[in-house]
XYZ file of C-alpha atoms in Angstrom:
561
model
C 168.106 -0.824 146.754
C 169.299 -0.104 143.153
C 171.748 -1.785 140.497
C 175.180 -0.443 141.455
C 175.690 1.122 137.909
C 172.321 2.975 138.425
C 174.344 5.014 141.539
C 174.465 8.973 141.358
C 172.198 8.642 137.897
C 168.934 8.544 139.924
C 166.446 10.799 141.116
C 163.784 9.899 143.375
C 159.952 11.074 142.323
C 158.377 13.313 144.674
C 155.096 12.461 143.540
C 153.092 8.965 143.851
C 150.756 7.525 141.260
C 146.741 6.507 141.719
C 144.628 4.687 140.116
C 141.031 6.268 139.523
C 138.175 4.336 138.532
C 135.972 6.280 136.013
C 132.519 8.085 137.769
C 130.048 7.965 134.926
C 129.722 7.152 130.972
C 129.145 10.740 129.254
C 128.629 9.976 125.827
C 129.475 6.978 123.685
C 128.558 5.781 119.657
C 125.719 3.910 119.217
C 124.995 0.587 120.824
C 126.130 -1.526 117.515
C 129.743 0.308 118.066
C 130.022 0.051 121.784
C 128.556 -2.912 123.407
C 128.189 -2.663 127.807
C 129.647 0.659 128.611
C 128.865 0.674 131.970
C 131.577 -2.320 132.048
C 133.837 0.369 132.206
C 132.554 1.956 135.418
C 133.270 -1.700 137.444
C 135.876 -1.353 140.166
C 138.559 -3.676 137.730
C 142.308 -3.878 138.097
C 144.608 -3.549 134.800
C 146.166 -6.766 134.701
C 144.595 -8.758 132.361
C 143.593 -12.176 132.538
C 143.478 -14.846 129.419
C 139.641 -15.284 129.353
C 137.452 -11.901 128.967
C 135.024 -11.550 131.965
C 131.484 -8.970 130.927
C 134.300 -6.844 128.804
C 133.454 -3.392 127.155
C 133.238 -4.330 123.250
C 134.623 -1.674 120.799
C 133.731 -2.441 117.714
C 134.047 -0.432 114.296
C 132.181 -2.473 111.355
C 130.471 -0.424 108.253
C 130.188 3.244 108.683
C 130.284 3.367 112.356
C 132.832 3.889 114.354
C 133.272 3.007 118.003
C 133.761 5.993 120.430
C 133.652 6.342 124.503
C 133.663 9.585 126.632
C 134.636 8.825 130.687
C 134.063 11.197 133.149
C 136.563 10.974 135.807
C 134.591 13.080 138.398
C 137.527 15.636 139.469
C 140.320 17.126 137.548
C 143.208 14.938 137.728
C 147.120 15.230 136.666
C 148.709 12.278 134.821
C 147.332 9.936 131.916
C 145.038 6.882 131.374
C 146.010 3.199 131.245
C 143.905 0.925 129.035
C 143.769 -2.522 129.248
C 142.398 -4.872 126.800
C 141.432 -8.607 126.577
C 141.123 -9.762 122.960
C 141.204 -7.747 119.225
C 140.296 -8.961 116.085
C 143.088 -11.901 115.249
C 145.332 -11.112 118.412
C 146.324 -7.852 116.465
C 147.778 -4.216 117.869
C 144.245 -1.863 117.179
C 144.903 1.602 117.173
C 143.025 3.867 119.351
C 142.782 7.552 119.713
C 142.921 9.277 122.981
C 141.564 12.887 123.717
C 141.993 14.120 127.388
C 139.835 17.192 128.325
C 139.548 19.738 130.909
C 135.723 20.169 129.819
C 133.415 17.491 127.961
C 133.793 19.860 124.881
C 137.528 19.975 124.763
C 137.399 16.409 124.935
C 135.323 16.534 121.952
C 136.677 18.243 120.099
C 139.392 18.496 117.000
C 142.716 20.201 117.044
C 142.687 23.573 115.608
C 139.529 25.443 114.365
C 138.112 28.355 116.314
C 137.839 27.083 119.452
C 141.205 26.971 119.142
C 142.025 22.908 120.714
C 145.812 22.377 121.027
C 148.925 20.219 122.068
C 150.449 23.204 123.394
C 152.840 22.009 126.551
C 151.318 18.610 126.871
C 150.075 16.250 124.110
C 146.231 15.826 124.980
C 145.222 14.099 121.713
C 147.031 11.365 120.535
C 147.298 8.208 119.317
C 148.120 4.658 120.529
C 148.736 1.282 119.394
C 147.171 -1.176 122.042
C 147.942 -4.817 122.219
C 145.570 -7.792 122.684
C 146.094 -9.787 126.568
C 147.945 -6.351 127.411
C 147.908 -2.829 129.556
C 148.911 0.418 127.535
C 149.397 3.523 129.372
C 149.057 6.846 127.568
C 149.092 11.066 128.409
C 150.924 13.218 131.235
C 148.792 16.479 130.710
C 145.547 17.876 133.380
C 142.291 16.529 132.812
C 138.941 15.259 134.213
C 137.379 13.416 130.595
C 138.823 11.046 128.443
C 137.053 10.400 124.981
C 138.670 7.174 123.236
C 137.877 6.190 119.577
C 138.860 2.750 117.913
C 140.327 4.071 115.245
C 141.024 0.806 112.458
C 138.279 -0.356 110.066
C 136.328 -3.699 110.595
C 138.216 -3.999 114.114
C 137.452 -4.438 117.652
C 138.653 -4.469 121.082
C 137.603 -6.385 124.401
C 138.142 -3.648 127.334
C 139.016 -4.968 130.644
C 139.418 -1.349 132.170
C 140.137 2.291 131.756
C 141.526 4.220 134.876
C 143.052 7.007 135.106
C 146.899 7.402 136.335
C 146.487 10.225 138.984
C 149.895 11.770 139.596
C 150.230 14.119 142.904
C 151.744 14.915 145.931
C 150.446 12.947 147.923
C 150.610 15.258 151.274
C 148.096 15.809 154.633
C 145.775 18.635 154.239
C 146.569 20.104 157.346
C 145.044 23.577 157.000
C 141.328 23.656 157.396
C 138.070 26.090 156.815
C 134.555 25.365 157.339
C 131.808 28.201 158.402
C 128.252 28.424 158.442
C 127.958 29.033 154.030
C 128.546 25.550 152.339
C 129.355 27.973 149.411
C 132.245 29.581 151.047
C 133.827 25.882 151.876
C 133.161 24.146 148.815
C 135.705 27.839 147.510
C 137.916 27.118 149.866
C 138.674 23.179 149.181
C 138.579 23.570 145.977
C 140.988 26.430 145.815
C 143.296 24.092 148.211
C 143.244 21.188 145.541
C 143.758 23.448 142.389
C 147.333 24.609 144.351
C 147.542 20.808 144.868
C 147.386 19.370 141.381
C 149.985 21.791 140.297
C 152.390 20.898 143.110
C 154.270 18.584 140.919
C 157.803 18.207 140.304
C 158.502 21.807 140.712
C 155.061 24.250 141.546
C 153.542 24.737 138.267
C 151.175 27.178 136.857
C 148.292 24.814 135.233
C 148.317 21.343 134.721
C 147.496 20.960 131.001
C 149.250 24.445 130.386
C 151.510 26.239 130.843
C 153.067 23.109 133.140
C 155.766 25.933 134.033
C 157.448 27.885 136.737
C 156.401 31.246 136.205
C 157.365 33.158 139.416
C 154.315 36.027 139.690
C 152.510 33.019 139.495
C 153.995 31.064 142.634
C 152.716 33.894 145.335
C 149.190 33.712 145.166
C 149.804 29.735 145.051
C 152.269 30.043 147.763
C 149.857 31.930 150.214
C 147.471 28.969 149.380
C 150.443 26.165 150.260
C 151.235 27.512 153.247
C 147.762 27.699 154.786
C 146.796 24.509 153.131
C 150.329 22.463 153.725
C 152.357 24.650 155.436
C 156.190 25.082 154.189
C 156.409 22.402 151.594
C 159.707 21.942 149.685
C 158.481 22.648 146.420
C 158.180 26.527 147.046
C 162.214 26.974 147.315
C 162.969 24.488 144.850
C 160.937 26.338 142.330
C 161.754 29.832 143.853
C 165.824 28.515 143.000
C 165.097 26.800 139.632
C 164.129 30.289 138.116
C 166.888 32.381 140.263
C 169.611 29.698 138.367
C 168.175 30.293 135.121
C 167.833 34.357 135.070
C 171.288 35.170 135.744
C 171.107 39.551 136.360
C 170.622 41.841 135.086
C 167.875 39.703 133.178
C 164.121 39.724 134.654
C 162.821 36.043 135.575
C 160.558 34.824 132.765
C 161.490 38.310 130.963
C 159.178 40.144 133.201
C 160.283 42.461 135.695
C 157.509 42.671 137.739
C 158.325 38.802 138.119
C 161.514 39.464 139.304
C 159.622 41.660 142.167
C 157.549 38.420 143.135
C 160.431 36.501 143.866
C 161.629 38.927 146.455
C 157.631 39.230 148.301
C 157.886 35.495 147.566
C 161.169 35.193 150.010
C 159.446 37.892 152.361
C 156.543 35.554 152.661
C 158.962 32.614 153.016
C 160.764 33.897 155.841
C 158.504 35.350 157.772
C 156.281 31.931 157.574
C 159.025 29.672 158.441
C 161.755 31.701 160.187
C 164.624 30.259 157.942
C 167.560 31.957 157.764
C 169.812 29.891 156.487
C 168.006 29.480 153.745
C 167.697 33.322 153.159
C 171.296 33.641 153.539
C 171.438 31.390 150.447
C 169.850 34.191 148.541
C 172.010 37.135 149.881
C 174.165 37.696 146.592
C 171.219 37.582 143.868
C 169.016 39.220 146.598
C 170.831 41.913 146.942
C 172.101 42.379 143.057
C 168.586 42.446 142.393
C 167.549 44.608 144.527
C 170.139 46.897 143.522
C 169.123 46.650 140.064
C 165.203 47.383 141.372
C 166.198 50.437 143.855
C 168.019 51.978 140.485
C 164.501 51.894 138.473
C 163.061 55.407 139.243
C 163.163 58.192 137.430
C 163.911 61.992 137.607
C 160.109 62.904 138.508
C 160.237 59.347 141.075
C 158.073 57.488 138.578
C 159.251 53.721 138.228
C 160.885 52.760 134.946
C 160.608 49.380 134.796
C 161.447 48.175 131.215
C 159.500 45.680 129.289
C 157.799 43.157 129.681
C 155.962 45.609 131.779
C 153.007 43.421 132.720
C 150.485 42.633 135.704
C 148.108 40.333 134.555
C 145.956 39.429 131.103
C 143.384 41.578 131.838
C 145.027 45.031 132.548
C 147.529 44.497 129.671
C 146.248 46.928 127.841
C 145.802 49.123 129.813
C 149.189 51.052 130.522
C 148.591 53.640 133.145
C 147.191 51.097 135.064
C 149.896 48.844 134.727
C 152.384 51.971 135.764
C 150.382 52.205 138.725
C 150.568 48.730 139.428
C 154.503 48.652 138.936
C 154.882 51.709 140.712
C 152.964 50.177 143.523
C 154.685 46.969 143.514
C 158.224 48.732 143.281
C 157.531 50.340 146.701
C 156.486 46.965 148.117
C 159.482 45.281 146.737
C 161.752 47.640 148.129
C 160.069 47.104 151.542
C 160.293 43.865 151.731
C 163.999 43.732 150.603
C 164.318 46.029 152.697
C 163.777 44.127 155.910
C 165.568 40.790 154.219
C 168.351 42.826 154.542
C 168.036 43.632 157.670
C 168.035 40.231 158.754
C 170.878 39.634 156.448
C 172.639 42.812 158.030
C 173.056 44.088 154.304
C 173.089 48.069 155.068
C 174.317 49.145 152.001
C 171.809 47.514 149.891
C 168.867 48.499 152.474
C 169.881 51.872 152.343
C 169.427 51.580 148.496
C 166.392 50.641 148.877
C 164.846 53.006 151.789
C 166.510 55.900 149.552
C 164.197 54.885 146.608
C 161.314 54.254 148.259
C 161.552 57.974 149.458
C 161.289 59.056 145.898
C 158.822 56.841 144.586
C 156.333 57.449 147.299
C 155.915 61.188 146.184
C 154.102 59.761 143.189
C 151.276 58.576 143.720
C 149.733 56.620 140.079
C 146.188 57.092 139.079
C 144.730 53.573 139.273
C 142.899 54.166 135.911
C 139.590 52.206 136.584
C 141.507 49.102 137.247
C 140.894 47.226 140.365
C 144.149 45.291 140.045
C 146.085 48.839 140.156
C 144.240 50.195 142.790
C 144.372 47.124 144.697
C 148.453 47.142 144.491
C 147.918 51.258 145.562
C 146.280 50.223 148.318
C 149.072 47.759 149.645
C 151.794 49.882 148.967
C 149.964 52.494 151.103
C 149.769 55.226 148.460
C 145.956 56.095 149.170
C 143.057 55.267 151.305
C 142.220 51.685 151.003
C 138.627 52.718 151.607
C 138.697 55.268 149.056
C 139.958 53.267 146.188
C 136.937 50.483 147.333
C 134.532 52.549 147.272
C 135.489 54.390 143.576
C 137.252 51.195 142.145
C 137.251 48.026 143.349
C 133.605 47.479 144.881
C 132.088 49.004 141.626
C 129.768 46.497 139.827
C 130.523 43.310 142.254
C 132.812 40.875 141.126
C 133.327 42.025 137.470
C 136.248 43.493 136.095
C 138.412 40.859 137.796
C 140.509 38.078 137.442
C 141.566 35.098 139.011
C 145.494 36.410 139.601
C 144.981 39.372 140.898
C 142.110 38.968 142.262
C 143.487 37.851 145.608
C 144.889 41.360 145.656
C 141.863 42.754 145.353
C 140.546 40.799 148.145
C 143.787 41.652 150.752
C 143.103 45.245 149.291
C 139.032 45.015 150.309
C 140.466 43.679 153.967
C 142.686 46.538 154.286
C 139.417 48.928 153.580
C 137.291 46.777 156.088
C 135.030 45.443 153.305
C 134.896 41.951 154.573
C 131.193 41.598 153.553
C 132.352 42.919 149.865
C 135.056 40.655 150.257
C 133.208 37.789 151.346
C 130.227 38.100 148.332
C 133.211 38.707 145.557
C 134.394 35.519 146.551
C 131.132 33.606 146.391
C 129.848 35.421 143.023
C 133.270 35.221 141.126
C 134.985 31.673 142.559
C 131.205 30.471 143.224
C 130.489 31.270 139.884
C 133.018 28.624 138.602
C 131.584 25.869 140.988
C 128.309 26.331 139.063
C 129.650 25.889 135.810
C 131.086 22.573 137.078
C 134.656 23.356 138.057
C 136.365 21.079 140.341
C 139.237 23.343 140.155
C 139.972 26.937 139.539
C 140.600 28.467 135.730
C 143.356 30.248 134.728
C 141.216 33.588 134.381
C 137.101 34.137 134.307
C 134.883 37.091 133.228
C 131.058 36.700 134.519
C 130.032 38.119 131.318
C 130.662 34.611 129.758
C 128.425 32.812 132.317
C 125.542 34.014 130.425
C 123.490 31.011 128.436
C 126.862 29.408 129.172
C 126.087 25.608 129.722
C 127.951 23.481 131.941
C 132.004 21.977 131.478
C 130.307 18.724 132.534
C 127.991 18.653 129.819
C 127.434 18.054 126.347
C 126.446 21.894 125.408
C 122.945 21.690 124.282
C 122.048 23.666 121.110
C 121.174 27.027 121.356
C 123.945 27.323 124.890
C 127.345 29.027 124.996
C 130.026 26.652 125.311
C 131.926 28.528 128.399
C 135.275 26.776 127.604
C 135.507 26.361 123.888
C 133.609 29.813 123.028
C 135.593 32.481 125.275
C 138.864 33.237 126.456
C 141.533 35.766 125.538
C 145.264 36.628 124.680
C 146.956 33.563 125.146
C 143.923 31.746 126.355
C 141.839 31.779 124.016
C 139.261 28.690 123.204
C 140.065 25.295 124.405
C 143.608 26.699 125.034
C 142.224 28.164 128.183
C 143.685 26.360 131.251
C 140.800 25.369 133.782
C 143.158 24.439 136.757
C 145.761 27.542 137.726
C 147.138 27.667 140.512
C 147.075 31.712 140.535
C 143.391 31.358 141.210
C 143.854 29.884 144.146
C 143.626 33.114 146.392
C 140.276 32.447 148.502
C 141.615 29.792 150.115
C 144.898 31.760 151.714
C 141.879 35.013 152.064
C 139.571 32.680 154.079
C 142.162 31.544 156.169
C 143.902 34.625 156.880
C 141.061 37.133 156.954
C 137.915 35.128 158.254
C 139.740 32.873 160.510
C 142.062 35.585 161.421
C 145.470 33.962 161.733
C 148.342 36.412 160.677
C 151.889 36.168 161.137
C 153.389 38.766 162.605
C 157.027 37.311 163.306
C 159.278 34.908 161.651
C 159.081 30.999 162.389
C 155.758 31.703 163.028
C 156.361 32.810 167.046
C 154.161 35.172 167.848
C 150.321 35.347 165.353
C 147.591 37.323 165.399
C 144.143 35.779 165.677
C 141.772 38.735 164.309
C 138.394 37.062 163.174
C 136.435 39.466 160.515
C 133.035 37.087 160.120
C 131.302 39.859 157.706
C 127.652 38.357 157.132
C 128.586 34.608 158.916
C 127.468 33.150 162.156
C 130.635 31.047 162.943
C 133.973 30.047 161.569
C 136.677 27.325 162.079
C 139.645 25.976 160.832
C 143.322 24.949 160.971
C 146.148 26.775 160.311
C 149.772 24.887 160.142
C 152.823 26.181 161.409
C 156.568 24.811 161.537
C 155.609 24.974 165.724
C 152.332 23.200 165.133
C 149.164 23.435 163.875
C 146.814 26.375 165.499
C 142.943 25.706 165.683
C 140.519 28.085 165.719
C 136.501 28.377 165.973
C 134.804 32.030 166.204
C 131.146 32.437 166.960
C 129.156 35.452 166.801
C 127.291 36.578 169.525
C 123.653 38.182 169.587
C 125.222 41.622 169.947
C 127.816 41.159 167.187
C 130.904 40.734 168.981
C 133.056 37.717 168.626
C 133.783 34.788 170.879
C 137.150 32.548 169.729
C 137.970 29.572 170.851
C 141.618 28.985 170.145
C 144.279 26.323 171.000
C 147.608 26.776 169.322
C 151.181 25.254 170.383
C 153.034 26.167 173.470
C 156.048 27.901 171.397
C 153.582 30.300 169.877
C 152.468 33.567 171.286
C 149.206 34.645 170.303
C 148.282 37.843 169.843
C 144.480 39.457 169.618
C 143.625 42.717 168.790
């Protein structure tokens, strides 16, 4: 129940807020500038009381000033609240807040050339904090918290610091556990990476870009859908950007963005049958896709204008990125292709049929780029097992990156490389987890991993700080987002691929269970549908075949191969 005047004016949160206690004390000043520390680590509410109970003391005096670093074990979305017993004469004290994605970003000072910012979301700032009160400050992604009492000959009586978690707060009802601990610890935390940035709308990262950027949402929506199944935030985001890119313009000015939002409603569709829904789409739908189907040129090459781009990695590369475009043209066009079949739009499939004809007479040279010949590979333009064996399984898991290389793992599938596959995924994504990720970063390049210490960590002298001192393009330094949701692509692989489960008609009615172990001994997991959740568990025998033990939902027809 609401004030009256408050009607039609309100909108109701999708998201819930958590308190989390702090895990450990990192770093803090001296022991004449911060007096108990562990104080801080006590299981404490954040209403104060009059009399101060075994407080944390802050306290600045002389040359020393009083600072605090708080691990809060996982990355997290949302600020901190403070709350404070007593200051020097019942005064405001002004404290300075630093949130961090690694202990050095934390640390560090805006600018400089590890390149620490405010870019999207203010993650060092400044607060005035009353005695006998509770101050909340910060909406940006984090896991550490540095405070610093900032006035002269000043302290502060801390009651407690928590963090305000803010999330979805929604049943992990997809599943994946096998015989490799290394292979499950990927798989959860690509599932909570997609988690964090289901906020509001579906965002990219959590301290940055905190945006909808459509290429983006597939890779995350593959991981949603195995993890959560068809959660509202996918259309809602999917119909934010069609509302703001009116055509002929390309969503977020890139038209190979404007391609992802038509796989994304393929993908849509054929996971939760909806056709209302996709008959909501049928005018931009098919303007777009006349707009697409009219990008091919005289020798069928795609002419996609700018912002002709794929991911960070391969931008500067342009024949791969033609490849890439070409590839993903053809896809496009497929998949619109059959969305308007369902809509019974003839004209516009036609359109589309007619220039897939063309385009598949050219077939792009993936120029030594894994994401290109990935995207030849599922637009059927050459062998899949060719273009692994001279492209994409060349030196291991380098050469990637954490967008497309989900593609790169369907594309490995499609060439029967499960094994590949399988140590890709625990050499690139595992690679993180060492470092101390609790989520996934917004791209990674093993080369940096070497004498690289820790995110969790001071950096010892003489080590590479793997956040502050790497990067590139737009990512550079401290800028460099360590939870995107684009990275989450093992977790919708593992799922799909190792437990086998494949949709194969809309609603999810009839799925394929087609277990590919590689090097594992068994497999199992959950897999949610709009008819019910399916479980799975696959053991292999002595002689190498399979033995599944599936139950799934009446309404579903199961298929095996």
């Amino acid at each position: 129940m609401t004030a009256p005047e408050l009607a039609g004016r309100i909108e109701t949160d999708p998201r819930v807020r958590r308190y989390v206690q702090p895990s450990r004390i990192v770093w803090h000043s001296d022991n004449q500038t911060v007096e108990n520390p562990q104080a801080l680590l006590l299981r404490r509410s954040g209403q104060v009381t009059l009399d101060a109970s075994n407080p944390c003391v802050l306290r600045n005096s002389g040359d020393g000033q009083a600072s605090v670093l708080l691990d809060f074990g996982k990355q997290l979305q949302g600020g901190v609240q403070i709350a404070v017993w007593h200051t020097k004469n019942n005064q405001p004290v002004r404290m300075r807040v630093r949130f961090g994605e690694s202990v050095s970003e934390a640390m560090a000072e805006l600018g400089g050339d590890r390149n620490a910012t405010n870019d999207h979301a203010i993650r060092d700032d400044r607060v005035l904090v009353p005695w006998l009160g509770t101050t909340e400050i910060g909406n940006t992604g984090f896991r550490f918290v540095r405070i610093d009492l900032e006035d002269a000959d000043s302290f502060a009586q801390i009651q407690a610091v928590r963090a305000v978690f803010i999330y979805r707060d929604l049943p992990y009802l997809g599943s994946f556990r096998c015989n490799d601990e290394r292979l499950n610890h990927i798989w959860r935390t690509g599932a909570y990476t997609v988690h964090l940035n289901m906020q509001d709308y579906l965002w990219d990262g959590i301290k940055r870009d905190r945006l909808v950027w459509i290429g983006d949402l597939h890779p995350e929506t593959m991981s949603i859908l195995a993890v959560f199944g068809a959660d509202e935030v996918i259309p809602k985001s999917l119909d934010l950007i069609r509302d703001e890119t009116p055509l002929p313009q390309w969503m977020n000015g890139i038209s190979s963005y404007s391609m992802w939002w038509v796989l994304l409603h393929q993908s849509w569709y054929e996971y939760t049958g909806d056709k209302e829904y996709l008959s909501q789409q049928r005018s931009y739908l098919t303007g777009l896709l006349d707009l697409l189907a009219q990008q091919v040129g005289p020798d069928n090459r795609e002419t996609l204008p700018p912002a002709r781009f794929l991911d960070w990695p391969s931008s500067e590369n342009a024949p791969a990125i033609h490849a890439g475009l070409h590839s993903m043209l053809i896809m496009t066009l497929r998949a619109g292709a059959e969305l308007c079949a369902v809509l019974d739009e003839s004209a516009t499939r036609d359109n589309c049929l007619a220039a897939v004809d063309k385009l598949v007479k050219h077939v792009p040279d993936p120029a030594d780029s894994k994401q290109a010949a990935a995207l030849i590979a599922l637009a059927g333009l050459d062998d899949p097992a060719r273009l692994n064996q001279a492209v994409m399984a060349v030196d291991g898991a380098r050469r990637m990156s954490t967008f497309y290389g989900y593609y790169v793992l369907q594309a490995r599938a499609m060439a029967g490389d499960y094994k590949g596959a399988l140590d890709c995924i625990r050499e690139y994504w595992g690679a993180m987890l060492d470092l101390g990720a609790t989520t996934f970063w917004e791209d990674f390049n093993l080369d940096w991993t070497e004498n690289a210490a820790r995110i969790d960590e001071l950096v010892p002298e003489g080590k590479k700080d793997i956040h502050g001192d790497f990067g590139n393009y737009c990512y550079k330094g401290f800028r460099h987002s360590l939870c995107h949701g684009w990275a989450s692509g093992p977790t919708a692989w593992l799922s799909e691929h190792v437990l086998g489960v494949k949709v194969l008609e809309p609603g999810c009615r009839v799925v394929r269970i087609d277990p590919h172990l590689g090097d594992l001994d068994w497999a199992e997991g959950s897999y949610p549908t709009p008819l019910g959740i399916i479980r799975v568990r696959h053991e292999k025998r002595p002689d190498g075949t399979i033995h599944s033990d599936i139950q799934a939902p009446a309404e579903i027809e199961i298929v095996r191969p």
